[in-house]
Structures are given as C-alpha cells and as structure tokens.
Short mmCIF file of C-alpha atoms and ligand atoms in Angstrom, two decimals:
data_model
loop_
_atom_site.label_atom_id
_atom_site.label_comp_id
_atom_site.label_asym_id
_atom_site.label_seq_id
_atom_site.Cartn_x
_atom_site.Cartn_y
_atom_site.Cartn_z
CA MET A 28 0.00 0.00 0.00
CA ARG A 29 1.53 3.28 -1.12
CA LEU A 30 -1.17 5.62 0.21
CA GLY A 31 -3.55 5.50 3.16
CA CYS A 32 -6.44 7.99 3.13
CA ILE A 33 -8.69 9.03 5.98
CA ALA A 34 -11.86 10.73 4.72
CA ASP A 35 -14.15 12.71 7.02
CA ASP A 36 -17.35 11.57 5.31
CA PHE A 37 -18.69 8.72 3.25
CA THR A 38 -19.25 10.07 -0.25
CA GLY A 39 -16.08 12.17 0.17
CA ALA A 40 -14.16 8.92 0.60
CA THR A 41 -15.56 7.59 -2.66
CA ASP A 42 -14.69 10.89 -4.33
CA VAL A 43 -10.98 10.71 -3.40
CA ALA A 44 -10.89 6.98 -4.22
CA ASN A 45 -12.31 7.79 -7.65
CA ASN A 46 -9.51 10.28 -8.40
CA LEU A 47 -6.85 7.80 -7.30
CA VAL A 48 -8.30 5.05 -9.49
CA ARG A 49 -8.37 7.36 -12.47
CA ALA A 50 -4.73 8.14 -11.89
CA GLY A 51 -3.91 4.40 -12.03
CA MET A 52 -4.00 3.14 -8.43
CA ARG A 53 -5.99 0.08 -7.34
CA VAL A 54 -8.12 1.31 -4.45
CA VAL A 55 -10.12 -0.32 -1.67
CA GLN A 56 -12.43 1.78 0.50
CA THR A 57 -13.39 0.61 3.97
CA ILE A 58 -16.45 1.73 5.90
CA GLY A 59 -14.99 2.83 9.22
CA VAL A 60 -11.89 1.18 10.63
CA PRO A 61 -12.06 -2.57 9.97
CA ARG A 62 -11.35 -4.94 12.81
CA ASP A 63 -8.84 -6.88 10.73
CA ALA A 64 -6.51 -6.26 7.82
CA ALA A 65 -7.34 -9.52 6.08
CA SER A 66 -6.73 -9.78 2.37
CA ILE A 67 -6.51 -6.16 1.35
CA ASP A 68 -4.60 -6.03 -1.90
CA ALA A 69 -4.50 -2.43 -3.13
CA ASP A 70 -2.16 0.45 -3.93
CA ALA A 71 -4.27 2.81 -1.83
CA VAL A 72 -6.75 2.21 0.98
CA VAL A 73 -9.36 4.83 1.90
CA VAL A 74 -11.02 4.69 5.31
CA ALA A 75 -14.42 6.40 5.30
CA LEU A 76 -15.22 8.03 8.64
CA LYS A 77 -18.16 10.22 9.61
CA SER A 78 -16.10 12.75 11.53
CA ARG A 79 -16.84 16.09 9.88
CA THR A 80 -19.19 17.43 12.51
CA THR A 81 -18.71 15.07 15.45
CA PRO A 82 -17.11 16.52 18.62
CA ALA A 83 -13.44 17.33 17.88
CA SER A 84 -12.13 14.89 20.49
CA GLN A 85 -14.03 12.02 18.87
CA ALA A 86 -12.91 13.03 15.36
CA ARG A 87 -9.29 13.11 16.55
CA GLU A 88 -9.52 9.74 18.22
CA GLU A 89 -11.16 8.00 15.25
CA SER A 90 -8.73 9.55 12.77
CA VAL A 91 -5.69 8.50 14.79
CA GLN A 92 -7.11 4.99 15.06
CA ALA A 93 -7.65 4.91 11.27
CA CYS A 94 -4.09 6.13 10.77
CA LYS A 95 -2.69 3.38 13.01
CA TRP A 96 -4.71 0.74 11.20
CA LEU A 97 -3.58 1.99 7.77
CA ARG A 98 0.05 1.94 8.87
CA SER A 99 -0.35 -1.61 10.16
CA LEU A 100 -1.09 -2.75 6.59
CA ASN A 101 2.55 -2.26 5.58
CA PRO A 102 5.64 -3.92 6.96
CA PRO A 103 7.77 -1.43 8.96
CA GLY A 104 10.08 0.67 6.81
CA GLN A 105 8.02 0.49 3.63
CA PRO A 106 7.32 4.01 2.35
CA SER A 107 3.75 5.17 2.54
CA GLN A 108 1.88 8.41 2.93
CA ILE A 109 -1.20 9.36 4.94
CA TYR A 110 -3.74 11.66 3.24
CA PHE A 111 -6.42 13.32 5.36
CA LYS A 112 -9.28 14.13 2.97
CA TYR A 113 -11.94 16.75 3.68
CA CYS A 114 -14.50 18.59 1.59
CA SER A 115 -13.44 20.91 -1.22
CA THR A 116 -15.45 23.64 0.45
CA PHE A 117 -13.34 23.17 3.63
CA ASP A 118 -16.53 22.40 5.61
CA SER A 119 -15.81 22.83 9.27
CA THR A 120 -17.24 24.41 12.37
CA ALA A 121 -15.47 27.09 14.41
CA GLN A 122 -13.97 24.28 16.53
CA GLY A 123 -12.83 22.07 13.69
CA ASN A 124 -12.53 19.35 12.80
CA ILE A 125 -9.95 19.95 10.07
CA GLY A 126 -7.45 21.63 12.40
CA PRO A 127 -7.73 19.27 15.40
CA VAL A 128 -7.59 16.14 13.21
CA THR A 129 -4.58 17.45 11.25
CA GLU A 130 -2.70 18.20 14.47
CA ALA A 131 -3.55 14.81 15.96
CA LEU A 132 -2.30 13.03 12.82
CA MET A 133 0.89 15.14 12.78
CA GLU A 134 1.54 14.10 16.35
CA GLY A 135 0.76 10.45 15.63
CA LEU A 136 3.09 10.40 12.63
CA GLY A 137 5.80 12.42 14.38
CA THR A 138 5.89 15.08 11.68
CA SER A 139 6.15 18.83 12.29
CA PHE A 140 5.03 20.12 8.87
CA THR A 141 2.15 19.44 6.49
CA ILE A 142 -0.03 21.17 3.91
CA ALA A 143 -3.72 21.95 3.57
CA THR A 144 -5.53 22.67 0.32
CA PRO A 145 -9.14 21.96 -0.65
CA ALA A 146 -8.46 23.02 -4.27
CA PHE A 147 -10.25 20.94 -6.94
CA PRO A 148 -10.30 23.11 -10.09
CA ASP A 149 -12.23 20.51 -12.14
CA ASN A 150 -15.11 20.98 -9.69
CA GLY A 151 -14.74 24.77 -9.54
CA ARG A 152 -12.81 24.96 -6.25
CA SER A 153 -9.66 27.06 -6.45
CA VAL A 154 -7.42 28.61 -3.81
CA PHE A 155 -5.65 31.90 -4.56
CA LYS A 156 -3.70 34.00 -2.05
CA GLY A 157 -5.12 31.65 0.58
CA HIS A 158 -8.72 32.43 -0.37
CA LEU A 159 -11.10 29.71 -1.47
CA PHE A 160 -13.29 30.34 -4.50
CA VAL A 161 -16.39 28.27 -5.33
CA GLY A 162 -16.85 28.81 -9.05
CA ASP A 163 -16.41 32.54 -9.53
CA VAL A 164 -17.28 33.68 -6.02
CA LEU A 165 -15.53 33.61 -2.68
CA LEU A 166 -16.55 30.73 -0.39
CA SER A 167 -18.14 33.26 1.96
CA GLU A 168 -20.39 34.50 -0.86
CA SER A 169 -21.34 31.03 -2.08
CA SER A 170 -24.36 29.04 -0.89
CA MET A 171 -22.00 27.48 1.69
CA ARG A 172 -22.56 30.52 3.89
CA HIS A 173 -26.05 29.11 4.58
CA HIS A 174 -25.05 25.48 5.18
CA PRO A 175 -27.13 24.11 8.09
CA LEU A 176 -24.24 22.35 9.86
CA THR A 177 -21.03 23.99 8.66
CA PRO A 178 -21.74 27.53 7.45
CA MET A 179 -18.59 29.00 5.87
CA THR A 180 -18.53 32.78 6.29
CA ASP A 181 -14.80 33.44 5.82
CA ALA A 182 -12.97 32.58 2.59
CA ASN A 183 -9.51 33.24 4.06
CA LEU A 184 -8.35 29.69 4.77
CA VAL A 185 -5.28 30.75 6.73
CA ARG A 186 -7.58 32.53 9.16
CA VAL A 187 -10.18 29.72 9.21
CA LEU A 188 -7.59 27.04 9.92
CA GLN A 189 -5.59 29.15 12.39
CA ALA A 190 -8.73 29.55 14.52
CA GLN A 191 -8.89 25.73 14.86
CA CYS A 192 -5.17 25.08 15.46
CA ARG A 193 -2.46 25.40 18.04
CA GLN A 194 0.20 25.14 15.29
CA ARG A 195 1.03 28.25 13.29
CA VAL A 196 -0.64 28.31 9.87
CA GLY A 197 1.15 29.86 6.86
CA LEU A 198 0.68 30.24 3.11
CA VAL A 199 2.43 29.04 -0.04
CA ASP A 200 1.03 31.45 -2.55
CA HIS A 201 0.56 30.90 -6.24
CA GLY A 202 3.83 32.58 -7.26
CA TYR A 203 5.76 29.57 -5.89
CA LEU A 204 3.50 27.08 -7.67
CA ARG A 205 4.27 28.82 -10.95
CA LEU A 206 8.00 28.37 -10.34
CA GLY A 207 7.64 24.59 -9.92
CA ALA A 208 7.97 21.82 -7.33
CA GLU A 209 11.49 22.75 -6.19
CA ALA A 210 10.44 26.32 -5.39
CA VAL A 211 7.42 25.00 -3.49
CA LYS A 212 9.64 22.65 -1.48
CA GLN A 213 12.00 25.50 -0.65
CA ARG A 214 9.04 27.57 0.50
CA PHE A 215 7.94 24.67 2.74
CA ALA A 216 11.42 24.62 4.32
CA GLU A 217 11.38 28.38 4.80
CA LEU A 218 7.96 28.30 6.48
CA ALA A 219 9.03 25.41 8.70
CA ARG A 220 12.10 27.43 9.81
CA GLU A 221 9.76 30.31 10.68
CA GLY A 222 7.79 27.97 12.95
CA VAL A 223 4.84 27.28 10.65
CA GLY A 224 3.37 23.79 11.07
CA ILE A 225 0.62 23.78 8.43
CA ALA A 226 0.75 25.60 5.09
CA ILE A 227 -2.33 26.46 3.07
CA VAL A 228 -1.28 26.00 -0.57
CA ASP A 229 -2.74 27.91 -3.52
CA ALA A 230 -3.86 25.91 -6.58
CA ILE A 231 -5.98 27.24 -9.42
CA ASP A 232 -5.60 24.58 -12.10
CA ASN A 233 -4.64 20.93 -12.53
CA GLN A 234 -1.04 21.82 -13.32
CA ASP A 235 -0.78 23.35 -9.84
CA LEU A 236 -2.02 20.06 -8.35
CA LEU A 237 0.63 18.13 -10.31
CA THR A 238 3.32 20.55 -9.10
CA LEU A 239 2.03 20.18 -5.56
CA GLY A 240 1.98 16.38 -5.95
CA ALA A 241 5.65 16.46 -6.91
CA ALA A 242 6.46 18.70 -3.94
CA THR A 243 4.58 16.58 -1.38
CA ALA A 244 5.16 13.00 -2.60
CA ASP A 245 7.67 12.32 0.19
CA MET A 246 5.73 13.94 3.04
CA PRO A 247 4.48 11.54 5.72
CA LEU A 248 1.17 13.44 5.85
CA VAL A 249 -0.81 15.60 3.45
CA THR A 250 -4.26 17.09 4.03
CA ALA A 251 -6.48 18.14 1.13
CA GLY A 252 -9.78 17.86 -0.70
CA SER A 253 -9.89 15.16 -3.36
CA GLY A 254 -8.04 17.33 -5.93
CA LEU A 255 -4.52 16.53 -4.73
CA ALA A 256 -5.24 12.84 -5.39
CA MET A 257 -4.93 13.70 -9.09
CA GLY A 258 -1.35 14.89 -8.61
CA LEU A 259 0.18 12.26 -6.32
CA PRO A 260 0.01 8.84 -8.04
CA ALA A 261 2.22 9.89 -10.99
CA GLN A 262 4.98 10.76 -8.51
CA TRP A 263 5.11 7.13 -7.44
CA GLY A 264 5.12 5.79 -10.99
CA PHE A 265 1.42 5.09 -11.44
CA GLU A 266 -0.14 5.85 -14.81
CA PRO A 267 -3.82 5.83 -15.78
CA ASN A 268 -4.77 2.30 -16.86
CA ASP A 269 -7.93 0.26 -17.37
CA GLN A 270 -6.77 -2.48 -15.02
CA ALA A 271 -6.95 -0.23 -11.94
CA GLN A 272 -10.65 0.36 -12.48
CA ARG A 273 -11.67 -3.13 -13.57
CA LEU A 274 -14.42 -4.74 -11.50
CA PRO A 275 -15.92 -8.23 -11.71
CA LYS A 276 -18.56 -8.66 -14.40
CA ALA A 277 -21.95 -7.28 -13.41
CA SER A 278 -25.15 -9.34 -13.44
CA GLY A 279 -28.43 -9.57 -11.54
CA GLY A 280 -31.26 -7.14 -10.91
CA LYS A 281 -30.93 -3.36 -11.13
CA ALA A 282 -32.35 -0.79 -8.72
CA ILE A 283 -32.09 2.86 -7.77
CA LEU A 284 -32.80 4.27 -4.30
CA ALA A 285 -33.02 8.05 -4.14
CA GLY A 286 -33.18 9.67 -0.70
CA SER A 287 -31.59 12.94 -1.74
CA CYS A 288 -33.77 16.02 -2.33
CA SER A 289 -31.00 17.98 -4.05
CA ALA A 290 -31.73 19.82 -7.28
CA ALA A 291 -29.57 17.39 -9.29
CA THR A 292 -31.32 14.30 -7.89
CA GLN A 293 -34.73 15.88 -8.55
CA ARG A 294 -33.76 16.28 -12.23
CA GLN A 295 -32.30 12.76 -12.38
CA THR A 296 -35.39 11.04 -10.94
CA ARG A 297 -37.59 13.08 -13.30
CA GLN A 298 -35.55 12.08 -16.31
CA PHE A 299 -35.63 8.39 -15.36
CA MET A 300 -39.44 8.51 -15.11
CA ASP A 301 -39.82 10.54 -18.30
CA ALA A 302 -37.91 7.77 -20.06
CA GLY A 303 -40.55 5.27 -18.86
CA GLY A 304 -38.62 3.82 -15.88
CA ALA A 305 -40.58 1.95 -13.16
CA ALA A 306 -40.68 4.22 -10.11
CA LEU A 307 -42.33 4.24 -6.68
CA ALA A 308 -42.56 7.47 -4.66
CA LEU A 309 -42.29 7.30 -0.87
CA ASP A 310 -44.30 9.76 1.19
CA PRO A 311 -42.63 10.25 4.60
CA LEU A 312 -45.97 10.94 6.28
CA GLN A 313 -47.37 7.61 5.08
CA LEU A 314 -44.14 5.82 5.96
CA ALA A 315 -44.39 7.11 9.52
CA GLN A 316 -47.84 5.47 9.86
CA ALA A 317 -47.44 2.30 7.84
CA ASP A 318 -47.12 -1.09 9.57
CA ASP A 319 -44.38 -2.44 7.37
CA PRO A 320 -43.48 0.01 4.59
CA VAL A 321 -40.47 -2.02 3.49
CA ARG A 322 -42.68 -5.05 2.80
CA ASP A 323 -45.04 -2.89 0.71
CA VAL A 324 -42.17 -1.51 -1.38
CA LEU A 325 -40.71 -4.96 -1.97
CA ALA A 326 -44.12 -6.29 -3.01
CA TRP A 327 -44.22 -3.54 -5.65
CA ALA A 328 -40.66 -4.20 -6.80
CA GLN A 329 -40.66 -8.00 -6.98
CA PRO A 330 -42.78 -8.57 -10.15
CA ARG A 331 -40.95 -5.77 -11.97
CA LEU A 332 -37.54 -7.18 -11.11
CA ALA A 333 -38.76 -10.61 -12.19
CA LYS A 334 -39.47 -9.10 -15.63
CA GLY A 335 -35.92 -7.74 -15.75
CA GLU A 336 -36.96 -4.11 -15.22
CA CYS A 337 -34.81 -1.62 -13.33
CA VAL A 338 -36.81 -0.25 -10.38
CA MET A 339 -36.48 3.12 -8.69
CA VAL A 340 -37.76 3.91 -5.19
CA TYR A 341 -37.51 7.57 -4.29
CA SER A 342 -38.40 10.03 -1.55
CA THR A 343 -36.91 12.89 -3.56
CA ALA A 344 -39.15 15.94 -3.29
CA ASN A 345 -38.87 19.68 -3.79
CA ALA A 346 -37.98 22.10 -0.99
CA GLU A 347 -41.60 23.07 -0.38
CA ALA A 348 -42.75 19.46 0.07
CA VAL A 349 -39.78 18.68 2.31
CA LYS A 350 -40.54 21.70 4.52
CA ALA A 351 -44.17 20.64 4.86
CA VAL A 352 -43.12 17.11 5.91
CA GLN A 353 -40.53 18.46 8.33
CA ALA A 354 -43.12 20.74 9.91
CA ARG A 355 -45.33 17.69 10.59
CA LEU A 356 -42.71 15.12 11.62
CA GLY A 357 -39.73 17.24 12.67
CA THR A 358 -36.60 17.44 10.52
CA GLN A 359 -34.76 14.64 12.24
CA GLN A 360 -37.66 12.22 12.38
CA ALA A 361 -38.53 12.85 8.75
CA GLY A 362 -34.93 12.12 7.72
CA GLU A 363 -34.64 9.05 9.91
CA THR A 364 -37.97 7.61 8.73
CA VAL A 365 -36.93 7.84 5.10
CA GLU A 366 -33.39 6.60 5.72
CA ARG A 367 -34.62 3.62 7.74
CA THR A 368 -37.11 2.65 5.05
CA LEU A 369 -34.66 2.97 2.17
CA ALA A 370 -32.03 1.04 4.13
CA GLY A 371 -34.55 -1.76 4.74
CA VAL A 372 -35.50 -1.69 1.06
CA ALA A 373 -31.81 -1.96 0.05
CA GLN A 374 -31.50 -5.06 2.19
CA GLY A 375 -34.74 -6.53 0.83
CA LEU A 376 -33.81 -5.82 -2.78
CA ALA A 377 -30.50 -7.61 -2.32
CA GLY A 378 -32.52 -10.58 -1.07
CA LEU A 379 -34.61 -10.37 -4.26
CA GLY A 380 -31.52 -10.64 -6.44
CA VAL A 381 -30.60 -7.01 -7.04
CA ARG A 382 -26.85 -6.93 -7.67
CA GLN A 383 -26.52 -3.49 -9.32
CA LEU A 384 -27.66 -0.73 -7.00
CA ILE A 385 -27.46 3.06 -7.21
CA VAL A 386 -28.07 5.06 -4.03
CA ALA A 387 -28.50 8.84 -4.23
CA GLY A 388 -27.74 10.92 -1.13
CA GLY A 389 -24.80 10.98 1.26
CA GLU A 390 -26.70 10.10 4.45
CA THR A 391 -28.93 7.73 2.51
CA SER A 392 -25.86 5.94 1.12
CA GLY A 393 -24.42 5.58 4.63
CA ALA A 394 -27.68 4.06 5.90
CA CYS A 395 -27.95 1.62 2.96
CA VAL A 396 -24.34 0.44 3.13
CA GLN A 397 -24.75 -0.13 6.85
CA ALA A 398 -27.97 -2.12 6.30
CA LEU A 399 -26.19 -4.21 3.65
CA ASN A 400 -23.46 -4.86 6.21
CA ILE A 401 -20.72 -3.87 3.81
CA ASP A 402 -17.35 -3.11 5.36
CA ARG A 403 -15.19 -2.59 2.25
CA MET A 404 -15.55 -1.86 -1.44
CA GLN A 405 -13.32 -2.10 -4.49
CA ILE A 406 -13.47 1.14 -6.50
CA GLY A 407 -14.13 0.88 -10.24
CA PRO A 408 -14.88 3.05 -13.25
CA GLN A 409 -16.24 6.57 -12.99
CA ILE A 410 -19.82 7.30 -14.04
CA ASP A 411 -19.56 11.05 -13.53
CA PRO A 412 -16.97 13.16 -11.63
CA GLY A 413 -16.91 12.02 -8.00
CA VAL A 414 -19.10 8.93 -8.55
CA PRO A 415 -17.53 5.58 -9.44
CA TRP A 416 -19.07 2.12 -9.55
CA CYS A 417 -17.87 0.02 -6.61
CA HIS A 418 -17.95 -3.71 -5.90
CA ALA A 419 -18.64 -5.22 -2.48
CA HIS A 420 -19.80 -8.39 -0.77
CA SER A 421 -22.93 -8.27 1.34
CA PRO A 422 -24.49 -10.93 3.56
CA ALA A 423 -27.86 -9.56 2.34
CA ALA A 424 -26.87 -10.73 -1.17
CA CYS A 425 -26.15 -14.24 0.19
CA GLY A 426 -22.48 -13.24 0.34
CA GLU A 427 -22.39 -12.65 -3.41
CA GLY A 428 -20.75 -9.61 -4.96
CA MET A 429 -22.81 -6.49 -5.64
CA HIS A 430 -22.10 -3.43 -7.72
CA LEU A 431 -22.91 -0.16 -5.98
CA ALA A 432 -22.84 3.48 -7.02
CA LEU A 433 -23.13 5.88 -4.10
CA LYS A 434 -23.94 9.34 -5.35
CA SER A 435 -23.62 12.48 -3.31
CA GLY A 436 -26.96 14.27 -3.87
CA ASN A 437 -25.72 17.08 -6.06
CA PHE A 438 -23.35 15.02 -8.23
CA GLY A 439 -24.03 13.63 -11.67
CA SER A 440 -25.60 14.70 -14.96
CA ASP A 441 -29.37 14.74 -15.45
CA ASP A 442 -29.35 11.37 -17.26
CA PHE A 443 -27.23 9.75 -14.51
CA PHE A 444 -29.77 7.01 -13.64
CA ILE A 445 -30.19 6.09 -17.29
CA LYS A 446 -26.57 5.97 -18.38
CA ALA A 447 -24.95 4.61 -15.19
CA PHE A 448 -25.68 0.92 -15.82
CA ASP A 449 -24.08 1.06 -19.27
CA VAL A 450 -20.73 1.87 -17.64
CA LEU A 451 -20.82 -1.59 -16.03
CA LYS A 452 -21.33 -3.54 -19.23
CA ASP A 453 -18.60 -6.22 -19.59
CA GLY A 454 -17.19 -5.16 -16.20
CA ALA A 455 -14.93 -2.75 -18.06
CA PRO A 456 -14.70 1.02 -18.05
CA ALA A 457 -16.95 2.69 -20.59
P1 ADP B 24 -27.76 14.77 0.00
O1 ADP B 24 -26.53 14.06 -0.46
O2 ADP B 24 -28.53 15.41 -1.12
O3 ADP B 24 -27.49 15.73 1.15
P2 ADP B 24 -28.72 12.93 1.98
O4 ADP B 24 -29.17 11.50 1.80
O5 ADP B 24 -27.38 13.13 2.63
O6 ADP B 24 -28.77 13.64 0.56
O7 ADP B 24 -29.75 13.74 2.85
C1 ADP B 24 -31.11 13.83 2.54
C2 ADP B 24 -31.91 13.73 3.85
O8 ADP B 24 -33.24 14.12 3.58
C3 ADP B 24 -31.94 12.32 4.40
O9 ADP B 24 -31.88 12.34 5.79
C4 ADP B 24 -33.30 11.82 3.91
O10 ADP B 24 -33.81 10.80 4.68
C5 ADP B 24 -34.12 13.09 4.02
N1 ADP B 24 -35.30 13.06 3.12
C6 ADP B 24 -35.38 12.43 1.94
N2 ADP B 24 -36.56 12.64 1.36
C7 ADP B 24 -37.27 13.42 2.19
C8 ADP B 24 -38.58 13.99 2.14
N3 ADP B 24 -39.39 13.77 1.12
N4 ADP B 24 -38.96 14.77 3.18
C9 ADP B 24 -38.14 14.99 4.21
N5 ADP B 24 -36.88 14.51 4.31
C10 ADP B 24 -36.45 13.71 3.33
#
C-alpha cells in the first residue's frame, strides 16, 4: 500500500478513491476502521469516517485509530503516505474538525510540517492568495454561507484554519506554484524554519495540483480535498490504466434508491421517469404510519424485477414538500424515517436478487451500506466526476458480490440514472 487515506465523510471517501483510481492506483475503500486487515490487496486504501461534525475529540480519536490501522497494513520501513481528505469547500465548524484532526495526525506520525488545500479546479474549487473560491465567487459568498451544519462565512483559509489550530498556519502562494515543485519545497522549508506547522497552498488549475503532488510525494502526511489525489500517483510511478478500475462482471437485478432532495437528484429522478422507468414514490408521512413500509415496497418491486426491469424507489421531493413534511414530523424524524425505510429496502432488494444498486444521497448511502453490512468496497470506473461504480460483498446478497454506485446528492448529470448501468457492461470502463 503506497497511500492510506482518511476521509471525514462517506461520499467524500468515494470521491478521493475515484480520483486515485483514475490516476492508475488500485483502491479499496473501507467503511470505518475494519477490525482486521485480512486480504486487502490495493495500492491505496481509503477509510471512510463520519467525523466532519462530530465533537473534535471524537474526530481526533477515530482519525488516529484509522491512521494506526492503515500503517499496520505495511511492513515497517516500507514508504507510505497518509492523506487526510476533507470537503473541497473546507466544511468545518469554528472548533474544527480539520485543524484538530490534522494536528492529531501530525503528532501520531511524528511530523512537524504538512499542507492543507481543498483546491479541486475541475469541480470549480480554487485557492488563490489563501482564499477559497467556489466557481467565480468567494466561499463566503457562495451558498455554503447558509449550510445548516457547517456555514462557511470566511474565505480566508489561513484565518479559518488558524482559529482551529495550536500550530502556526502559513501560506504558499501561487507565485511559488508557478516556479515549480522545487520552489514550493523550498518555501515549505522556509515556512518550517519560521515555525509554521501547516501551510495552506494555492492551486488554481490541474497543473498546480501536479506541481504540488511532486512537492509533497515524500511527506508523511498531506491534508487536502480530493483534488490533490490527481497529482500524487504519478509521482510514485502510477499511470492511468484500465486495469486499476476493472471490477468483476456485473449481473443480476438493477435498482435505484433516491433519498436525496437535491436539485440534481430531482432532475435525475424526473428524467428516469420521463424515459418510462418503473418508479415508486415514498411519502414520509405515510411511511411514519405504515405497519411495514419495506414489505409494501418490496411487493411492488418484486414482479418488476422478475421481468428484468430496473426499479427506482424515491423520496426525492422539492424544498416546499420537504418543509411541509418536516413541519409535521420534525426534521430529524422525517430524515430518519426515510433513511430507515430505504435502508430496509436496500437489504430486501439484495434478497430479491438485485446486484446493481445506485443510491443517491450521502446520508442515505451511509444508511444503505450499513444495512447491507458492507465493510469494504473495491473502486471501479467513474460514471460522472466524483461517482464511481464500486464492488462489495454483502451478507444480504447471500455473500455474493454487488455493484454499488453511491452518489452524493448534487453530483451527476441529469441522465445519470439512465446511463450509469451502461458503464458496467462487460465489467470494463466505458
Ligand atoms: P444529500 O446528499 O442530497 O445531502 P442525503 O441523503 O445526505 O442527501 O440527505 C437527505 C436527507 O433528507 C436524508 O436524511 C433523507 O432521509 C431526508 N429526506 C429524503 N426525502 C425526504 C422527504 N421527502 N422529506 C423529508 N426529508 C427527506
């Protein structure tokens, strides 16, 4: 294993894994820290945590545990790097957890200097003079300023990170990136001499990420969004290749579970139905009163699956409908009711022979993977940026392999649900 990643949320883990696979590494993603290290054969291993908004002490503890486990996969002395992956919008609260986790990992790895950059130009996230831009606007002017859990009201990342850290935070500005990897390395050394422990690094295009990859390939620890994963593998001799993304051949029933209410998922469910796809809408208010909603959904799905149709079960609704439901049930109960039902449906569908499953929604994906009792996944070909097909074994599928695509709500083109299954044909990248 050349690289061990610790991701602070579930779909973020898949996102970084996807970039590594595309750059030629064979990647396994685990759900949490596995109890054993049995039979992991991969160039990179990504541990998916759920530590973005947990109390900082818990996030630190889990991340250090993940780091120890990743390091135990290699014999002592074999070179490897740890990559702490967070969101490309640097989602964090005033207390962390990016700063506290970074400092805990630095301590655990015995290193006194690392970098931080959420830059991912392909997805419109660039860092210039230490300021994060989302598309053409500063982070603090983007919709992130209204995020319910991690509102981001300051685009100056040096300031944001410094507020969470004991270490001094500095900046490697774009002028050094333009001069190349050697200049960046020299700047790192200069900052370290000045007592800086963590450097925010500017990056505005993919060339900057490649330069940064060359400058950080030997660091014990890097921290970044998923963008840096594009720049690192080449430094260790990996080249894009079909083999890295090859999964076992797909077969069995096909299903889509959509628990996201994002604008993109609303368009995707609509397009699937407009194309004549079999779809069942879930109403959270009815779910909350039904005896056994999972049984009802499976009874609807079974004859359609038997005919070879792809079935979609969705709770996706517009903001107005969601607000009305939340007013009746409470936000948390509404979310939990839907997640519980879709998770039960995922399990039931696997029992009915579904072996190709798309789940839309970050929290929804977490609930479904948990219900399927999946603890690790092999990462395969990309469907759309940030969303690859994965392969995993689930007891709910009688221990057989399943193909899964776990889509963060806002990812994917409008025809995502229609085109995704074609990517799996022949088990090869499209
Ligand atoms: P995203 O990736 O778009 O954020 P998530 O699955 O993470 O999607 O979050 C969506 C949340 O909204 C989940 O908790 C889900 O259960 C909840 N939800 C889904 N549909 C509805 C609905 N119709 N009304 C209220 N809440 C819903």
